[in-house]
XYZ file of C-alpha atoms in Angstrom:
421
model
C 54.663 9.214 -79.693
C 54.410 5.829 -77.953
C 52.704 5.404 -74.538
C 56.138 4.640 -73.038
C 57.561 7.931 -74.373
C 54.485 9.775 -73.126
C 54.891 8.407 -69.605
C 58.652 9.115 -69.664
C 58.068 12.778 -70.554
C 55.093 13.296 -68.211
C 55.376 15.805 -65.307
C 55.286 12.930 -62.795
C 58.199 11.164 -64.506
C 60.227 14.362 -64.600
C 59.685 14.937 -60.890
C 60.647 11.329 -60.162
C 63.896 11.862 -62.024
C 64.578 15.064 -60.045
C 63.945 13.289 -56.707
C 66.090 10.327 -57.779
C 68.887 12.632 -58.926
C 68.934 14.322 -55.508
C 69.341 10.907 -53.873
C 72.229 10.090 -56.208
C 73.865 13.460 -55.504
C 73.463 12.899 -51.752
C 75.091 9.479 -52.109
C 78.012 10.902 -54.120
C 78.428 13.719 -51.637
C 78.466 11.209 -48.792
C 81.171 9.143 -50.460
C 83.334 12.178 -51.230
C 82.787 13.844 -47.823
C 83.535 10.619 -45.938
C 86.734 10.112 -47.907
C 87.910 13.676 -47.303
C 86.696 13.999 -43.719
C 90.216 13.400 -42.183
C 91.571 16.374 -44.104
C 89.162 18.946 -42.693
C 86.334 19.024 -40.151
C 83.981 20.711 -42.628
C 83.759 17.480 -44.605
C 82.235 15.852 -41.560
C 79.366 18.283 -41.669
C 78.809 17.545 -45.362
C 78.995 13.795 -44.707
C 76.364 14.095 -41.949
C 74.174 16.211 -44.229
C 74.479 13.697 -47.086
C 73.922 10.687 -44.833
C 70.730 12.121 -43.323
C 69.596 13.290 -46.779
C 69.919 9.728 -48.119
C 67.950 8.375 -45.169
C 65.206 10.953 -45.658
C 65.096 10.388 -49.416
C 64.924 6.605 -49.121
C 62.336 6.765 -46.333
C 60.079 9.118 -48.310
C 60.590 7.103 -51.517
C 59.456 4.034 -49.604
C 56.416 5.881 -48.203
C 55.375 7.326 -51.578
C 55.944 4.082 -53.440
C 54.072 2.070 -50.802
C 50.936 4.031 -51.594
C 50.770 2.654 -55.124
C 52.809 -0.574 -55.280
C 55.178 -2.889 -53.425
C 58.609 -1.229 -53.138
C 61.132 -3.183 -55.258
C 58.350 -5.700 -55.897
C 58.658 -7.110 -52.379
C 55.354 -8.062 -50.660
C 56.092 -5.963 -47.597
C 53.070 -5.624 -45.265
C 51.090 -2.392 -45.488
C 52.400 -1.496 -48.941
C 50.486 -1.153 -52.269
C 47.858 0.531 -50.123
C 45.686 1.972 -52.895
C 45.337 -1.233 -54.994
C 44.587 -3.262 -51.845
C 42.056 -0.723 -50.586
C 40.031 -0.161 -53.763
C 36.788 -1.323 -52.189
C 37.200 0.883 -49.132
C 38.276 3.854 -51.262
C 35.231 3.404 -53.474
C 32.897 3.227 -50.497
C 34.451 6.279 -48.856
C 34.367 8.233 -52.125
C 30.747 7.190 -52.651
C 29.794 8.294 -49.131
C 31.647 11.584 -49.529
C 29.953 12.483 -52.832
C 26.454 11.434 -51.785
C 26.799 13.217 -48.448
C 28.524 16.430 -49.493
C 27.391 16.861 -53.108
C 24.012 15.129 -53.347
C 22.538 16.185 -50.018
C 18.950 17.302 -50.565
C 19.382 20.653 -48.832
C 22.512 21.485 -50.851
C 20.961 20.549 -54.192
C 17.748 22.472 -53.454
C 19.716 25.557 -52.447
C 21.724 25.360 -55.665
C 18.605 24.892 -57.802
C 16.918 27.827 -56.105
C 19.913 30.055 -56.801
C 20.270 28.931 -60.426
C 16.785 30.050 -61.617
C 16.601 27.254 -64.178
C 13.494 28.718 -65.810
C 15.210 32.032 -66.517
C 18.410 30.356 -67.692
C 16.433 28.063 -69.992
C 14.584 31.026 -71.492
C 17.843 32.903 -72.084
C 19.511 29.854 -73.580
C 16.646 29.114 -75.973
C 16.433 32.745 -77.127
C 20.057 32.879 -78.233
C 20.228 32.395 -82.036
C 23.292 30.141 -81.849
C 21.588 27.822 -79.364
C 18.384 27.759 -81.405
C 20.454 26.901 -84.483
C 22.209 24.137 -82.534
C 18.850 22.683 -81.471
C 17.696 22.884 -85.094
C 20.815 21.062 -86.317
C 20.489 18.319 -83.725
C 16.803 17.693 -84.342
C 17.322 17.890 -88.101
C 20.085 15.279 -87.856
C 17.792 13.034 -85.829
C 15.002 13.531 -88.364
C 17.416 12.780 -91.236
C 18.392 9.522 -89.561
C 14.726 8.637 -89.176
C 13.962 9.436 -92.822
C 16.901 7.291 -93.964
C 15.367 4.420 -92.017
C 12.075 4.837 -93.882
C 13.716 3.648 -97.121
C 14.241 0.189 -95.676
C 11.595 -2.210 -96.976
C 11.352 -3.856 -93.562
C 10.465 -0.519 -91.963
C 7.984 0.281 -94.719
C 6.313 -3.090 -94.398
C 6.148 -2.796 -90.615
C 4.630 0.705 -90.652
C 2.134 -0.109 -93.404
C 1.045 -3.273 -91.626
C 0.580 -1.392 -88.354
C -1.388 1.406 -90.039
C -3.617 -1.067 -91.859
C -4.184 -3.040 -88.675
C -5.031 0.159 -86.794
C -7.479 1.271 -89.502
C -9.200 -2.109 -89.386
C -9.661 -1.784 -85.632
C -11.129 1.726 -85.803
C -14.926 1.743 -85.677
C -15.393 4.205 -88.547
C -19.183 4.113 -88.727
C -19.792 6.111 -85.501
C -16.946 8.449 -86.452
C -18.514 9.121 -89.841
C -21.858 9.620 -88.141
C -20.380 12.154 -85.712
C -18.652 14.036 -88.547
C -21.865 14.182 -90.574
C -23.801 15.264 -87.482
C -21.348 18.110 -86.928
C -21.693 19.159 -90.572
C -25.483 19.123 -90.403
C -25.459 21.304 -87.275
C -23.443 23.889 -89.188
C -25.603 23.562 -92.317
C -22.699 22.272 -94.363
C -24.785 19.433 -95.793
C -27.130 21.930 -97.467
C -24.132 23.727 -98.986
C -22.959 20.359 -100.278
C -26.434 19.758 -101.729
C -26.340 23.140 -103.483
C -22.945 22.331 -104.953
C -24.163 18.921 -106.129
C -27.258 20.461 -107.738
C -25.126 23.047 -109.574
C -22.874 20.296 -110.897
C -25.904 18.198 -111.912
C -27.513 21.123 -113.741
C -24.275 21.877 -115.624
C -24.021 18.218 -116.576
C -27.606 18.101 -117.833
C -27.191 21.277 -119.900
C -24.285 19.746 -121.764
C -25.135 18.834 -125.379
C -23.610 15.407 -125.059
C -25.812 14.686 -122.040
C -28.926 15.819 -123.930
C -27.980 13.574 -126.872
C -27.426 10.666 -124.487
C -30.881 11.194 -122.899
C -32.479 11.469 -126.345
C -30.899 8.210 -127.475
C -32.064 6.498 -124.301
C -35.678 7.656 -124.853
C -35.576 6.610 -128.527
C -34.214 3.185 -127.610
C -36.950 2.637 -125.036
C -39.864 3.741 -127.310
C -39.421 1.422 -130.310
C -42.667 2.563 -131.973
C -41.163 5.972 -132.691
C -38.383 4.338 -134.671
C -40.844 2.432 -136.804
C -42.682 5.673 -137.580
C -39.454 7.522 -138.330
C -40.026 9.931 -135.441
C -37.311 8.568 -133.133
C -34.821 11.435 -133.354
C -37.374 14.233 -133.392
C -39.453 12.966 -130.483
C -36.368 11.749 -128.600
C -34.688 15.149 -128.897
C -37.841 16.983 -127.920
C -38.397 14.657 -124.923
C -34.796 15.003 -123.801
C -35.032 18.785 -123.896
C -38.290 18.716 -121.937
C -36.767 16.344 -119.383
C -33.599 18.400 -118.955
C -35.504 21.669 -118.773
C -37.872 20.223 -116.199
C -35.041 18.942 -114.020
C -33.211 22.266 -114.339
C -36.349 24.090 -113.257
C -36.643 21.876 -110.189
C -32.957 22.450 -109.391
C -33.386 26.216 -109.688
C -36.475 26.058 -107.498
C -34.652 24.097 -104.808
C -31.614 26.374 -105.021
C -33.714 29.517 -104.529
C -35.913 28.194 -101.715
C -34.165 27.418 -98.371
C -37.450 25.904 -97.140
C -38.105 23.728 -100.181
C -39.723 20.348 -99.402
C -36.881 18.531 -101.128
C -34.428 20.163 -98.715
C -36.553 18.972 -95.801
C -36.581 15.457 -97.282
C -32.819 15.663 -97.692
C -32.488 16.693 -94.018
C -34.600 13.732 -92.971
C -32.600 11.247 -95.052
C -29.289 12.625 -93.755
C -30.555 12.429 -90.146
C -31.666 8.840 -90.674
C -28.326 7.970 -92.244
C -26.430 9.543 -89.342
C -28.536 7.636 -86.837
C -27.925 4.345 -88.603
C -24.192 5.010 -88.839
C -24.035 5.677 -85.114
C -26.267 2.869 -83.885
C -27.057 0.293 -86.598
C -24.774 -2.794 -86.379
C -25.502 -3.640 -90.017
C -24.126 -0.281 -91.162
C -21.053 -0.764 -89.005
C -20.368 -4.136 -90.609
C -20.850 -2.625 -94.057
C -18.393 0.182 -93.353
C -15.879 -2.341 -91.990
C -16.302 -4.449 -95.129
C -15.735 -1.448 -97.391
C -12.634 -0.380 -95.450
C -11.236 -3.934 -95.571
C -11.796 -4.101 -99.330
C -10.085 -0.759 -99.810
C -7.081 -1.752 -97.718
C -6.704 -5.084 -99.530
C -7.113 -3.632 -103.023
C -3.848 -3.465 -105.015
C -4.633 0.095 -106.114
C -4.794 1.220 -102.482
C -1.480 -0.492 -101.710
C 0.151 1.132 -104.743
C -1.239 4.531 -103.781
C 0.027 4.262 -100.217
C 3.441 3.120 -101.435
C 3.641 6.045 -103.865
C 2.500 8.479 -101.188
C 5.099 7.055 -98.793
C 7.851 7.392 -101.405
C 6.927 10.974 -102.270
C 6.777 11.946 -98.614
C 10.167 10.424 -97.758
C 11.788 11.983 -100.834
C 10.424 15.411 -99.948
C 11.562 15.091 -96.342
C 14.981 13.850 -97.396
C 15.473 16.669 -99.895
C 14.433 19.293 -97.348
C 16.544 17.885 -94.508
C 19.613 17.621 -96.762
C 19.239 21.220 -97.863
C 21.474 23.809 -96.101
C 18.397 26.031 -95.989
C 15.997 23.381 -94.700
C 12.483 24.635 -94.082
C 12.043 22.105 -91.309
C 15.290 23.232 -89.704
C 14.293 26.914 -89.945
C 10.940 26.099 -88.460
C 12.562 24.313 -85.525
C 14.861 27.307 -84.942
C 11.913 29.725 -84.972
C 9.960 27.509 -82.608
C 12.951 27.250 -80.268
C 13.516 31.005 -80.186
C 9.780 31.609 -79.900
C 9.649 29.286 -76.915
C 12.544 31.174 -75.342
C 10.845 34.541 -75.963
C 7.596 33.261 -74.513
C 9.346 31.946 -71.402
C 11.283 35.184 -70.988
C 8.055 37.181 -71.119
C 6.100 34.862 -68.852
C 7.197 35.202 -65.236
C 4.548 32.776 -64.038
C 5.738 30.043 -66.415
C 9.366 30.438 -65.351
C 8.290 30.287 -61.729
C 6.274 27.149 -62.515
C 9.360 25.463 -64.053
C 11.447 26.342 -61.003
C 8.748 25.129 -58.633
C 8.358 21.836 -60.474
C 12.114 21.246 -60.342
C 12.187 22.071 -56.630
C 9.264 19.701 -56.032
C 10.740 16.896 -58.120
C 14.345 17.150 -56.900
C 13.898 15.635 -53.389
C 12.132 12.557 -54.702
C 14.679 12.060 -57.487
C 17.574 12.499 -55.066
C 16.106 10.022 -52.597
C 15.460 7.568 -55.404
C 18.805 7.761 -57.192
C 21.285 8.903 -54.516
C 21.877 5.337 -53.331
C 22.194 4.055 -56.903
C 24.739 6.760 -57.770
C 26.754 5.970 -54.658
C 26.622 2.241 -55.389
C 27.740 2.843 -58.966
C 30.746 4.909 -57.810
C 31.779 2.273 -55.261
C 31.458 -0.578 -57.759
C 33.248 1.376 -60.488
C 36.269 2.034 -58.253
C 36.289 -1.536 -56.918
C 36.157 -3.013 -60.437
C 38.812 -0.662 -61.743
C 41.891 -2.570 -62.908
C 44.620 -1.978 -60.310
C 47.304 -0.858 -62.749
C 44.941 1.610 -64.419
C 43.802 2.950 -61.037
C 47.412 3.450 -59.901
C 48.343 5.211 -63.149
C 45.362 7.539 -62.943
C 46.023 8.458 -59.315
C 49.731 8.897 -59.935
C 48.986 11.273 -62.789
C 46.660 13.227 -60.493
C 48.756 13.491 -57.302
C 52.091 11.858 -58.173
C 53.820 15.122 -59.001
C 53.050 16.557 -55.573
C 54.136 13.325 -53.904
C 57.549 13.603 -55.573
C 57.960 16.954 -53.849
C 57.640 14.998 -50.601
C 60.683 12.970 -51.647
C 62.587 16.129 -52.574
C 61.640 17.834 -49.327
C 62.498 14.679 -47.382
C 65.941 14.674 -48.930
C 66.601 18.330 -48.118
C 64.937 18.344 -44.691
C 66.686 15.088 -43.755
C 70.012 16.560 -44.760
C 69.399 19.710 -42.711
C 68.378 17.654 -39.677
C 71.544 15.561 -40.058
C 73.623 18.721 -40.340
C 72.031 20.199 -37.215
C 72.486 16.994 -35.254
C 76.156 16.785 -36.290
C 76.687 20.403 -35.293
C 75.045 19.857 -31.906
C 77.151 16.741 -31.387
C 80.303 18.688 -32.126
C 79.301 21.406 -29.700
C 78.599 18.818 -27.008
C 81.955 17.136 -27.523
C 83.583 20.566 -27.240
């Protein structure tokens, strides 16, 4: 259906046709009654009724039309009132809304009666609302993940991460982490684990053979005497057994001197990490080398790809784990708020405290926006919108004017006839 057909079939257009038809009927009645008036006095009454009805209809048509446009297109003064008064209408509407709807006392009273904290808790607890929140946040996350496939985004994020890592002073951080571990005795547990691994490595036959070959290679005289393998194997076994004995001794003695030496070395290392500029520079150099190494770049790119693929697969799934988690968190937040009277009261209090300042700050801007929006509204569009809103009722004014005018004319004619006698 075209816009013209829509306007023609609108309630306002129908009422215009009804009012216009009454004017036409009044005109026809006037013509007929005037022509037949000599035949009977009753036609005079009808002619007076029709004449006054036409006057009332035309007068009210003029008044209604003058609100929105120039009647018959003529630039008659004080017509097309609404298009000419857009600025004043906007200002008055702005003042009315800011005064009667955005008054601080009214808004605070409404907020106090609403109990926003309780309503928020109830809304979040409802499964449908929690699911809606989950869908919205999942959609946002899906959009973000799609953006991560763009090489420009990847390059930007990787560059920012690398730049941030270069700026972090890792030496003191490492020192603080090691200090925390030493306070909890974790470094000794790490030493025990390292000793166990070392002992297992030394007990391996391949390791013993490697040690034996090393001893034989160093002591050339044994080879000349043909004792290389025998003495090398025996020496390797003695060496391995001796080291294993020391490892077992350290493992079984929490107060072993080697543990104390280890504590001292760790403490010195922590101190140098925290305060030695040379160590800081060395850590920075190592980090820079790692970040610039192709293997690191490839690893980060692979990690990025795997992460984005996992996120994408989960977010695209109808049974997304991330989405379910968001729903549970939303409902859990609602349950927590519902059970916590103090927290709900805190939310309400914060809103009540914040509302006056926000109203004072934005009330003028809202009013200015309304005034400017009405003033900048295209005149034809403004007229159409207002006619659609109140035009139907205004057509009743034309209809009533026609009928009331006719009745007044009839009464006046009757009174005239009574006066004449």
